[in-house]
Amino acid sequence: MLEIYINGMSCISNHNTIDENYFFGDESSILSSNQLAATEPKYSDYIPAIAIRRMSHIIKMGLSAGMMSLKSAGLEKVDAIITGTGMGCFEDTDKFLRALLDNDEKLLTPTSFIQSTHNTIGGQIALQIKCNGYNFTYVHQNVSFEYALLDAIMLLKDRDASNVLVGGVDEITPSVFELLSRGGHIKKTEDLQEPIWKSTTKGYILGEGAAFFNLSAETSPSTYAKIIGAKCIQSIVDSDDLINQLNNFLSEIGVGKDEISLVLSGNSGDVITDKNIVDFNNQLNLPIAYFKHLCGEYYTSSAFALWLAANILKRQTVPSVIFPNYSPLSNVDNILIVNHHENKQYSLMLVSVC
């Protein structure tokens, strides 16, 4: 069976993950804000200065993360670029629609419209590195990144590409935050005094970020980990259904449940929508860690989880901030990532040490 390796990667998140040497320290699992904005890199290091001023927040994040991943892998070019995003360039879409109303549909600048399409990020990366190969963007809510990843895996297995850049990116905008708050989806500030895995209140912490990965069927000196498999699940009935889906997934990829060293669970902190994943974790009888108190909840947060898992496998270190009952784990060989968004569309990814 052809193995897929992560030979380079990057992550822009609420923390200083733009520094390759950073891997969490004494961060608290108790948060003070219900939105986690990204810690942005110095964009001029990755994007020509003349282009920066015309780019929105999400485009700058995605393009910079893509360039950082290429640098991590020691590459200047790839054969294909595949992007996943749940909301796309919402800031530009919002800006264009507001201008449409304010100017009575007259004298509109086309820039916001041109940059409002979901595939803008992949296109901008291709333009910068002069990649004329396969370029596709997946927009499937919280499994957008997983579908992008599955497409990249198929390209590599079919020998249609040797190196693929794949990533997930989403942003926070004031209008999205306001709409989600009005709908009761965002956790209230007074409800932040408990970690997400012990949450007894409704709502989640909104996040944003970008994570990109250089995938290949060949290892390199910079290899972090290998991807064993990924699966998207459109809906589940209950936690027992999710257990059955996991068993089928593990059977398909030839891995036993007892071979899983750690589970990275996508609990959002919403006591209602997390019920099935909490019950699922309780049935697994495996070490459980969490990640959304570090990146927040957004459609492509699973890309952050993959970045975290690959780092754990390479460093053989599990940060205490993600592990409630912290006791150092030795020989972390296989990490299972389980994610969901509001109890809809679950996903499974298995990542292994090289």
mmCIF file of C-alpha atoms in Angstrom:
data_model
loop_
_atom_site.group_PDB
_atom_site.id
_atom_site.type_symbol
_atom_site.label_atom_id
_atom_site.label_comp_id
_atom_site.label_asym_id
_atom_site.label_seq_id
_atom_site.Cartn_x
_atom_site.Cartn_y
_atom_site.Cartn_z
ATOM 1 C CA MET A 1 0.000 0.000 0.000
ATOM 2 C CA LEU A 2 1.317 3.418 -0.993
ATOM 3 C CA GLU A 3 2.073 5.573 2.037
ATOM 4 C CA ILE A 4 1.478 9.328 2.126
ATOM 5 C CA TYR A 5 4.005 11.474 3.973
ATOM 6 C CA ILE A 6 3.808 14.997 5.394
ATOM 7 C CA ASN A 7 7.151 16.441 4.277
ATOM 8 C CA GLY A 8 6.450 20.028 5.233
ATOM 9 C CA MET A 9 3.713 21.967 6.987
ATOM 10 C CA SER A 10 2.750 25.299 8.450
ATOM 11 C CA CYS A 11 0.102 26.697 10.740
ATOM 12 C CA ILE A 12 -1.299 30.131 11.485
ATOM 13 C CA SER A 13 -3.432 30.069 14.611
ATOM 14 C CA ASN A 14 -4.199 32.027 17.756
ATOM 15 C CA HIS A 15 -0.811 30.935 19.143
ATOM 16 C CA ASN A 16 2.714 31.527 17.888
ATOM 17 C CA THR A 17 2.596 28.505 15.587
ATOM 18 C CA ILE A 18 4.238 30.520 12.803
ATOM 19 C CA ASP A 19 7.501 29.744 14.642
ATOM 20 C CA GLU A 20 8.549 26.191 13.699
ATOM 21 C CA ASN A 21 10.230 25.765 17.089
ATOM 22 C CA TYR A 22 7.110 26.707 19.067
ATOM 23 C CA PHE A 23 5.066 23.868 20.534
ATOM 24 C CA PHE A 24 3.044 25.183 23.468
ATOM 25 C CA GLY A 25 4.263 25.765 26.973
ATOM 26 C CA ASP A 26 2.337 26.978 29.988
ATOM 27 C CA GLU A 27 -0.845 28.021 28.144
ATOM 28 C CA SER A 28 -4.055 27.798 30.141
ATOM 29 C CA SER A 29 -7.016 25.662 29.126
ATOM 30 C CA ILE A 30 -9.302 28.393 30.542
ATOM 31 C CA LEU A 31 -9.891 31.144 27.984
ATOM 32 C CA SER A 32 -10.697 34.818 28.496
ATOM 33 C CA SER A 33 -12.283 35.478 25.110
ATOM 34 C CA ASN A 34 -14.984 33.772 23.051
ATOM 35 C CA GLN A 35 -13.120 34.392 19.791
ATOM 36 C CA LEU A 36 -9.544 33.375 18.990
ATOM 37 C CA ALA A 37 -8.050 35.621 16.310
ATOM 38 C CA ALA A 38 -4.977 34.428 14.446
ATOM 39 C CA THR A 39 -1.479 35.538 15.370
ATOM 40 C CA GLU A 40 -0.381 36.779 11.980
ATOM 41 C CA PRO A 41 3.114 36.449 10.509
ATOM 42 C CA LYS A 42 5.047 39.275 8.898
ATOM 43 C CA TYR A 43 3.283 39.037 5.558
ATOM 44 C CA SER A 44 6.012 40.855 3.633
ATOM 45 C CA ASP A 45 8.261 37.825 4.260
ATOM 46 C CA TYR A 46 5.995 35.706 2.036
ATOM 47 C CA ILE A 47 4.016 38.080 -0.183
ATOM 48 C CA PRO A 48 5.315 40.847 -2.486
ATOM 49 C CA ALA A 49 4.705 44.180 -0.752
ATOM 50 C CA ILE A 50 2.864 45.620 -3.730
ATOM 51 C CA ALA A 51 0.272 42.829 -3.537
ATOM 52 C CA ILE A 52 -0.351 42.857 0.221
ATOM 53 C CA ARG A 53 -2.444 46.014 0.299
ATOM 54 C CA ARG A 54 -4.961 44.521 -2.164
ATOM 55 C CA MET A 55 -5.423 41.288 -0.223
ATOM 56 C CA SER A 56 -7.982 40.558 2.463
ATOM 57 C CA HIS A 57 -7.167 38.912 5.778
ATOM 58 C CA ILE A 58 -7.968 35.332 4.712
ATOM 59 C CA ILE A 59 -6.030 35.579 1.439
ATOM 60 C CA LYS A 60 -2.940 36.853 3.256
ATOM 61 C CA MET A 61 -3.269 34.054 5.839
ATOM 62 C CA GLY A 62 -3.744 31.319 3.241
ATOM 63 C CA LEU A 63 -1.028 32.517 0.871
ATOM 64 C CA SER A 64 1.495 32.979 3.691
ATOM 65 C CA ALA A 65 0.697 29.549 5.181
ATOM 66 C CA GLY A 66 1.134 27.948 1.768
ATOM 67 C CA MET A 67 4.507 29.614 1.253
ATOM 68 C CA MET A 68 5.590 28.686 4.790
ATOM 69 C CA SER A 69 4.727 25.040 4.113
ATOM 70 C CA LEU A 70 6.770 25.034 0.918
ATOM 71 C CA LYS A 71 9.707 26.494 2.818
ATOM 72 C CA SER A 72 9.303 23.825 5.511
ATOM 73 C CA ALA A 73 9.504 21.092 2.851
ATOM 74 C CA GLY A 74 12.421 22.777 1.062
ATOM 75 C CA LEU A 75 10.401 23.132 -2.155
ATOM 76 C CA GLU A 76 9.788 26.012 -4.534
ATOM 77 C CA LYS A 77 7.066 24.351 -6.580
ATOM 78 C CA VAL A 78 4.458 21.574 -6.375
ATOM 79 C CA ASP A 79 2.442 19.597 -8.906
ATOM 80 C CA ALA A 80 -0.971 20.386 -7.425
ATOM 81 C CA ILE A 81 -2.636 22.754 -4.963
ATOM 82 C CA ILE A 82 -5.815 21.720 -3.132
ATOM 83 C CA THR A 83 -7.589 23.948 -0.633
ATOM 84 C CA GLY A 84 -10.473 23.416 1.757
ATOM 85 C CA THR A 85 -12.541 26.262 3.196
ATOM 86 C CA GLY A 86 -15.958 26.412 4.792
ATOM 87 C CA MET A 87 -16.687 30.108 4.387
ATOM 88 C CA GLY A 88 -14.145 31.228 1.794
ATOM 89 C CA CYS A 89 -13.333 34.903 1.393
ATOM 90 C CA PHE A 90 -16.311 36.129 3.401
ATOM 91 C CA GLU A 91 -14.776 39.523 4.189
ATOM 92 C CA ASP A 92 -14.515 40.335 0.477
ATOM 93 C CA THR A 93 -18.010 39.006 -0.199
ATOM 94 C CA ASP A 94 -19.404 41.140 2.610
ATOM 95 C CA LYS A 95 -17.479 44.202 1.384
ATOM 96 C CA PHE A 96 -18.751 43.786 -2.176
ATOM 97 C CA LEU A 97 -22.387 43.318 -1.166
ATOM 98 C CA ARG A 98 -22.311 46.329 1.158
ATOM 99 C CA ALA A 99 -20.774 48.463 -1.611
ATOM 100 C CA LEU A 100 -23.503 47.209 -3.926
ATOM 101 C CA LEU A 101 -26.133 48.562 -1.552
ATOM 102 C CA ASP A 102 -24.334 51.760 -0.573
ATOM 103 C CA ASN A 103 -23.613 52.794 -4.179
ATOM 104 C CA ASP A 104 -26.998 51.806 -5.589
ATOM 105 C CA GLU A 105 -25.274 49.219 -7.814
ATOM 106 C CA LYS A 106 -23.161 51.897 -9.537
ATOM 107 C CA LEU A 107 -19.424 52.684 -9.766
ATOM 108 C CA LEU A 108 -18.323 49.479 -8.022
ATOM 109 C CA THR A 109 -14.698 48.447 -7.803
ATOM 110 C CA PRO A 110 -14.300 44.858 -9.064
ATOM 111 C CA THR A 111 -11.491 43.926 -6.647
ATOM 112 C CA SER A 112 -13.698 42.671 -3.816
ATOM 113 C CA PHE A 113 -15.863 40.693 -6.242
ATOM 114 C CA ILE A 114 -12.859 39.103 -7.954
ATOM 115 C CA GLN A 115 -11.335 38.128 -4.599
ATOM 116 C CA SER A 116 -14.611 36.928 -3.051
ATOM 117 C CA THR A 117 -14.627 33.513 -4.742
ATOM 118 C CA HIS A 118 -13.668 30.505 -2.626
ATOM 119 C CA ASN A 119 -10.843 29.431 -4.940
ATOM 120 C CA THR A 120 -9.000 32.761 -4.662
ATOM 121 C CA ILE A 121 -6.515 31.400 -2.096
ATOM 122 C CA GLY A 122 -5.462 28.433 -4.221
ATOM 123 C CA GLY A 123 -5.236 30.711 -7.243
ATOM 124 C CA GLN A 124 -3.039 33.235 -5.440
ATOM 125 C CA ILE A 125 -0.631 30.506 -4.310
ATOM 126 C CA ALA A 126 -0.466 29.153 -7.872
ATOM 127 C CA LEU A 127 0.255 32.625 -9.265
ATOM 128 C CA GLN A 128 3.056 33.238 -6.784
ATOM 129 C CA ILE A 129 4.854 29.927 -7.343
ATOM 130 C CA LYS A 130 3.872 29.696 -11.053
ATOM 131 C CA CYS A 131 2.107 26.363 -10.654
ATOM 132 C CA ASN A 132 0.035 25.506 -13.742
ATOM 133 C CA GLY A 133 -1.031 22.100 -12.439
ATOM 134 C CA TYR A 134 -4.173 20.765 -10.799
ATOM 135 C CA ASN A 135 -5.809 23.391 -8.567
ATOM 136 C CA PHE A 136 -9.063 22.692 -6.754
ATOM 137 C CA THR A 137 -10.986 24.085 -3.785
ATOM 138 C CA TYR A 138 -13.428 22.091 -1.649
ATOM 139 C CA VAL A 139 -16.280 23.846 0.135
ATOM 140 C CA HIS A 140 -18.127 21.305 2.286
ATOM 141 C CA GLN A 141 -18.607 23.007 5.642
ATOM 142 C CA ASN A 142 -16.635 21.209 8.370
ATOM 143 C CA VAL A 143 -15.331 18.416 6.112
ATOM 144 C CA SER A 144 -13.901 20.833 3.530
ATOM 145 C CA PHE A 145 -10.312 20.112 4.558
ATOM 146 C CA GLU A 146 -10.907 16.358 4.746
ATOM 147 C CA TYR A 147 -12.205 16.253 1.164
ATOM 148 C CA ALA A 148 -9.203 18.288 0.034
ATOM 149 C CA LEU A 149 -6.950 15.809 1.845
ATOM 150 C CA LEU A 150 -8.688 12.784 0.275
ATOM 151 C CA ASP A 151 -8.300 14.346 -3.179
ATOM 152 C CA ALA A 152 -4.575 14.883 -2.546
ATOM 153 C CA ILE A 153 -4.180 11.272 -1.401
ATOM 154 C CA MET A 154 -5.911 10.002 -4.575
ATOM 155 C CA LEU A 155 -3.689 12.149 -6.785
ATOM 156 C CA LEU A 156 -0.580 10.720 -5.170
ATOM 157 C CA LYS A 157 -1.828 7.129 -5.227
ATOM 158 C CA ASP A 158 -2.753 7.405 -8.907
ATOM 159 C CA ARG A 159 0.733 8.826 -9.610
ATOM 160 C CA ASP A 160 -0.837 11.971 -11.084
ATOM 161 C CA ALA A 161 1.364 14.119 -8.846
ATOM 162 C CA SER A 162 4.587 13.740 -6.870
ATOM 163 C CA ASN A 163 4.159 16.666 -4.484
ATOM 164 C CA VAL A 164 0.822 18.158 -3.457
ATOM 165 C CA LEU A 165 0.180 21.249 -1.340
ATOM 166 C CA VAL A 166 -3.060 20.835 0.602
ATOM 167 C CA GLY A 167 -4.528 23.118 3.252
ATOM 168 C CA GLY A 168 -7.521 24.458 5.113
ATOM 169 C CA VAL A 169 -8.284 28.100 5.893
ATOM 170 C CA ASP A 170 -11.163 30.099 7.401
ATOM 171 C CA GLU A 171 -11.482 33.529 8.983
ATOM 172 C CA ILE A 172 -13.440 35.450 11.615
ATOM 173 C CA THR A 173 -15.253 38.558 10.411
ATOM 174 C CA PRO A 174 -17.259 40.960 12.598
ATOM 175 C CA SER A 175 -20.475 40.205 10.708
ATOM 176 C CA VAL A 176 -20.074 36.423 11.044
ATOM 177 C CA PHE A 177 -19.333 36.750 14.753
ATOM 178 C CA GLU A 178 -22.415 38.947 15.218
ATOM 179 C CA LEU A 179 -24.697 36.571 13.315
ATOM 180 C CA LEU A 180 -23.443 33.484 15.168
ATOM 181 C CA SER A 181 -23.765 35.295 18.508
ATOM 182 C CA ARG A 182 -27.349 36.271 17.742
ATOM 183 C CA GLY A 183 -28.091 32.659 16.860
ATOM 184 C CA GLY A 184 -26.781 31.469 20.236
ATOM 185 C CA HIS A 185 -23.834 29.574 18.745
ATOM 186 C CA ILE A 186 -21.041 31.509 20.497
ATOM 187 C CA LYS A 187 -20.269 30.859 24.150
ATOM 188 C CA LYS A 188 -21.014 33.799 26.437
ATOM 189 C CA THR A 189 -18.056 35.432 28.194
ATOM 190 C CA GLU A 190 -19.380 34.502 31.632
ATOM 191 C CA ASP A 191 -19.392 30.820 30.584
ATOM 192 C CA LEU A 192 -15.657 30.655 29.865
ATOM 193 C CA GLN A 193 -14.591 29.621 33.366
ATOM 194 C CA GLU A 194 -14.377 25.919 32.523
ATOM 195 C CA PRO A 195 -12.324 23.885 30.005
ATOM 196 C CA ILE A 196 -14.186 22.725 26.898
ATOM 197 C CA TRP A 197 -14.068 19.062 27.950
ATOM 198 C CA LYS A 198 -15.930 19.903 31.173
ATOM 199 C CA SER A 199 -18.329 22.408 29.666
ATOM 200 C CA THR A 200 -21.879 22.538 31.027
ATOM 201 C CA THR A 201 -22.999 25.482 28.879
ATOM 202 C CA LYS A 202 -24.113 26.062 25.303
ATOM 203 C CA GLY A 203 -22.028 27.596 22.541
ATOM 204 C CA TYR A 204 -18.449 27.363 21.336
ATOM 205 C CA ILE A 205 -15.396 29.609 21.037
ATOM 206 C CA LEU A 206 -15.057 30.944 17.493
ATOM 207 C CA GLY A 207 -11.676 30.621 15.840
ATOM 208 C CA GLU A 208 -9.811 31.122 12.582
ATOM 209 C CA GLY A 209 -6.598 29.926 11.029
ATOM 210 C CA ALA A 210 -4.726 28.402 8.116
ATOM 211 C CA ALA A 211 -2.720 25.187 7.954
ATOM 212 C CA PHE A 212 -1.004 23.750 4.876
ATOM 213 C CA PHE A 213 0.809 20.470 4.259
ATOM 214 C CA ASN A 214 3.225 19.235 1.603
ATOM 215 C CA LEU A 215 2.282 15.650 0.840
ATOM 216 C CA SER A 216 4.288 13.107 -1.111
ATOM 217 C CA ALA A 217 4.578 9.349 -1.546
ATOM 218 C CA GLU A 218 8.303 9.692 -0.788
ATOM 219 C CA THR A 219 9.960 10.600 2.491
ATOM 220 C CA SER A 220 12.432 13.450 2.857
ATOM 221 C CA PRO A 221 14.738 14.733 5.614
ATOM 222 C CA SER A 222 11.913 17.050 6.718
ATOM 223 C CA THR A 223 9.201 14.365 7.011
ATOM 224 C CA TYR A 224 6.917 14.824 10.021
ATOM 225 C CA ALA A 225 4.503 11.884 9.875
ATOM 226 C CA LYS A 226 2.497 9.727 7.502
ATOM 227 C CA ILE A 227 -1.236 9.766 6.867
ATOM 228 C CA ILE A 228 -2.786 6.312 7.078
ATOM 229 C CA GLY A 229 -6.338 7.245 6.168
ATOM 230 C CA ALA A 230 -9.197 9.730 6.325
ATOM 231 C CA LYS A 231 -12.964 9.351 6.282
ATOM 232 C CA CYS A 232 -15.938 11.736 6.110
ATOM 233 C CA ILE A 233 -19.213 10.759 7.763
ATOM 234 C CA GLN A 234 -22.260 12.716 6.641
ATOM 235 C CA SER A 235 -24.375 12.000 9.725
ATOM 236 C CA ILE A 236 -24.590 9.753 12.767
ATOM 237 C CA VAL A 237 -27.496 8.577 14.904
ATOM 238 C CA ASP A 238 -25.639 8.377 18.204
ATOM 239 C CA SER A 239 -22.265 7.525 19.732
ATOM 240 C CA ASP A 240 -22.747 3.813 19.015
ATOM 241 C CA ASP A 241 -23.124 4.668 15.331
ATOM 242 C CA LEU A 242 -19.866 6.633 15.486
ATOM 243 C CA ILE A 243 -18.130 3.668 17.154
ATOM 244 C CA ASN A 244 -19.318 1.445 14.287
ATOM 245 C CA GLN A 245 -18.045 3.976 11.749
ATOM 246 C CA LEU A 246 -14.668 3.989 13.511
ATOM 247 C CA ASN A 247 -14.480 0.188 13.539
ATOM 248 C CA ASN A 248 -15.228 0.073 9.795
ATOM 249 C CA PHE A 249 -12.619 2.760 9.154
ATOM 250 C CA LEU A 250 -9.933 0.946 11.148
ATOM 251 C CA SER A 251 -10.781 -2.321 9.384
ATOM 252 C CA GLU A 252 -10.428 -0.635 5.976
ATOM 253 C CA ILE A 253 -6.959 0.721 6.762
ATOM 254 C CA GLY A 254 -5.791 -2.366 8.668
ATOM 255 C CA VAL A 255 -5.217 -0.789 12.087
ATOM 256 C CA GLY A 256 -6.432 -2.219 15.397
ATOM 257 C CA LYS A 257 -8.046 0.018 17.996
ATOM 258 C CA ASP A 258 -5.419 -1.093 20.520
ATOM 259 C CA GLU A 259 -2.734 0.355 18.218
ATOM 260 C CA ILE A 260 -4.056 3.917 18.706
ATOM 261 C CA SER A 261 -1.795 5.806 21.108
ATOM 262 C CA LEU A 262 -3.858 8.991 21.426
ATOM 263 C CA VAL A 263 -7.187 10.444 20.304
ATOM 264 C CA LEU A 264 -7.411 14.141 19.376
ATOM 265 C CA SER A 265 -11.052 14.960 19.972
ATOM 266 C CA GLY A 266 -12.874 17.885 18.362
ATOM 267 C CA ASN A 267 -15.039 18.823 21.342
ATOM 268 C CA SER A 268 -16.211 22.407 20.846
ATOM 269 C CA GLY A 269 -17.423 23.048 24.402
ATOM 270 C CA ASP A 270 -21.135 23.115 23.525
ATOM 271 C CA VAL A 271 -22.857 20.847 26.048
ATOM 272 C CA ILE A 272 -25.653 19.998 23.594
ATOM 273 C CA THR A 273 -23.832 19.381 20.292
ATOM 274 C CA ASP A 274 -20.874 17.662 22.006
ATOM 275 C CA LYS A 275 -23.034 14.956 23.606
ATOM 276 C CA ASN A 276 -22.328 12.240 21.018
ATOM 277 C CA ILE A 277 -18.583 12.878 20.849
ATOM 278 C CA VAL A 278 -18.355 12.902 24.669
ATOM 279 C CA ASP A 279 -20.163 9.542 24.831
ATOM 280 C CA PHE A 280 -17.954 8.245 22.018
ATOM 281 C CA ASN A 281 -14.776 9.220 23.895
ATOM 282 C CA ASN A 282 -16.035 7.554 27.070
ATOM 283 C CA GLN A 283 -16.557 4.288 25.192
ATOM 284 C CA LEU A 284 -13.121 4.229 23.564
ATOM 285 C CA ASN A 285 -11.047 3.556 26.692
ATOM 286 C CA LEU A 286 -8.089 5.356 25.082
ATOM 287 C CA PRO A 287 -6.050 8.464 26.068
ATOM 288 C CA ILE A 288 -8.084 11.514 24.981
ATOM 289 C CA ALA A 289 -6.677 14.972 24.200
ATOM 290 C CA TYR A 290 -8.417 18.113 22.899
ATOM 291 C CA PHE A 291 -7.487 20.928 20.518
ATOM 292 C CA LYS A 292 -10.284 23.461 20.004
ATOM 293 C CA HIS A 293 -9.425 25.482 23.104
ATOM 294 C CA LEU A 294 -6.191 26.302 21.236
ATOM 295 C CA CYS A 295 -7.587 27.150 17.793
ATOM 296 C CA GLY A 296 -11.301 27.733 18.359
ATOM 297 C CA GLU A 297 -14.187 26.279 16.381
ATOM 298 C CA TYR A 298 -14.202 26.888 12.640
ATOM 299 C CA TYR A 299 -14.968 24.792 9.589
ATOM 300 C CA THR A 300 -11.384 23.753 8.828
ATOM 301 C CA SER A 301 -10.119 23.397 12.410
ATOM 302 C CA SER A 302 -9.263 19.759 11.592
ATOM 303 C CA ALA A 303 -6.290 21.126 9.600
ATOM 304 C CA PHE A 304 -4.974 22.576 12.874
ATOM 305 C CA ALA A 305 -5.553 19.168 14.498
ATOM 306 C CA LEU A 306 -3.517 17.437 11.774
ATOM 307 C CA TRP A 307 -0.689 19.945 12.257
ATOM 308 C CA LEU A 308 -0.815 19.271 16.015
ATOM 309 C CA ALA A 309 -0.852 15.483 15.555
ATOM 310 C CA ALA A 310 2.091 15.527 13.125
ATOM 311 C CA ASN A 311 4.112 17.626 15.567
ATOM 312 C CA ILE A 312 3.342 15.260 18.444
ATOM 313 C CA LEU A 313 4.459 12.271 16.384
ATOM 314 C CA LYS A 314 7.716 13.881 15.279
ATOM 315 C CA ARG A 315 8.582 15.401 18.648
ATOM 316 C CA GLN A 316 7.179 12.463 20.679
ATOM 317 C CA THR A 317 5.809 15.046 23.113
ATOM 318 C CA VAL A 318 2.185 15.618 24.106
ATOM 319 C CA PRO A 319 1.636 19.201 25.357
ATOM 320 C CA SER A 320 0.038 19.195 28.803
ATOM 321 C CA VAL A 321 -2.433 21.900 27.728
ATOM 322 C CA ILE A 322 -4.283 19.430 25.459
ATOM 323 C CA PHE A 323 -4.211 16.490 27.893
ATOM 324 C CA PRO A 324 -6.587 16.932 30.916
ATOM 325 C CA ASN A 325 -5.233 14.009 32.949
ATOM 326 C CA TYR A 326 -1.649 14.712 32.084
ATOM 327 C CA SER A 327 0.776 11.848 32.356
ATOM 328 C CA PRO A 328 3.588 11.666 29.805
ATOM 329 C CA LEU A 329 2.934 9.206 27.002
ATOM 330 C CA SER A 330 5.831 7.202 25.611
ATOM 331 C CA ASN A 331 6.028 5.836 22.078
ATOM 332 C CA VAL A 332 3.171 7.748 20.450
ATOM 333 C CA ASP A 333 2.781 5.723 17.253
ATOM 334 C CA ASN A 334 -0.738 6.386 15.950
ATOM 335 C CA ILE A 335 -3.021 9.365 16.548
ATOM 336 C CA LEU A 336 -6.725 9.318 15.710
ATOM 337 C CA ILE A 337 -8.355 12.698 14.984
ATOM 338 C CA VAL A 338 -12.134 12.829 15.464
ATOM 339 C CA ASN A 339 -13.908 16.031 14.526
ATOM 340 C CA HIS A 340 -17.394 17.455 14.106
ATOM 341 C CA HIS A 341 -19.165 20.801 13.923
ATOM 342 C CA GLU A 342 -22.462 21.169 15.800
ATOM 343 C CA ASN A 343 -22.940 17.371 15.713
ATOM 344 C CA LYS A 344 -22.997 17.423 11.898
ATOM 345 C CA GLN A 345 -20.641 15.763 9.443
ATOM 346 C CA TYR A 346 -18.065 13.876 11.466
ATOM 347 C CA SER A 347 -14.593 13.052 10.193
ATOM 348 C CA LEU A 348 -11.844 10.587 11.116
ATOM 349 C CA MET A 349 -8.129 10.840 10.303
ATOM 350 C CA LEU A 350 -5.358 8.491 11.362
ATOM 351 C CA VAL A 351 -1.767 9.738 11.409
ATOM 352 C CA SER A 352 1.251 7.585 12.193
ATOM 353 C CA VAL A 353 4.887 8.024 13.172
ATOM 354 C CA CYS A 354 7.488 7.467 10.428
#
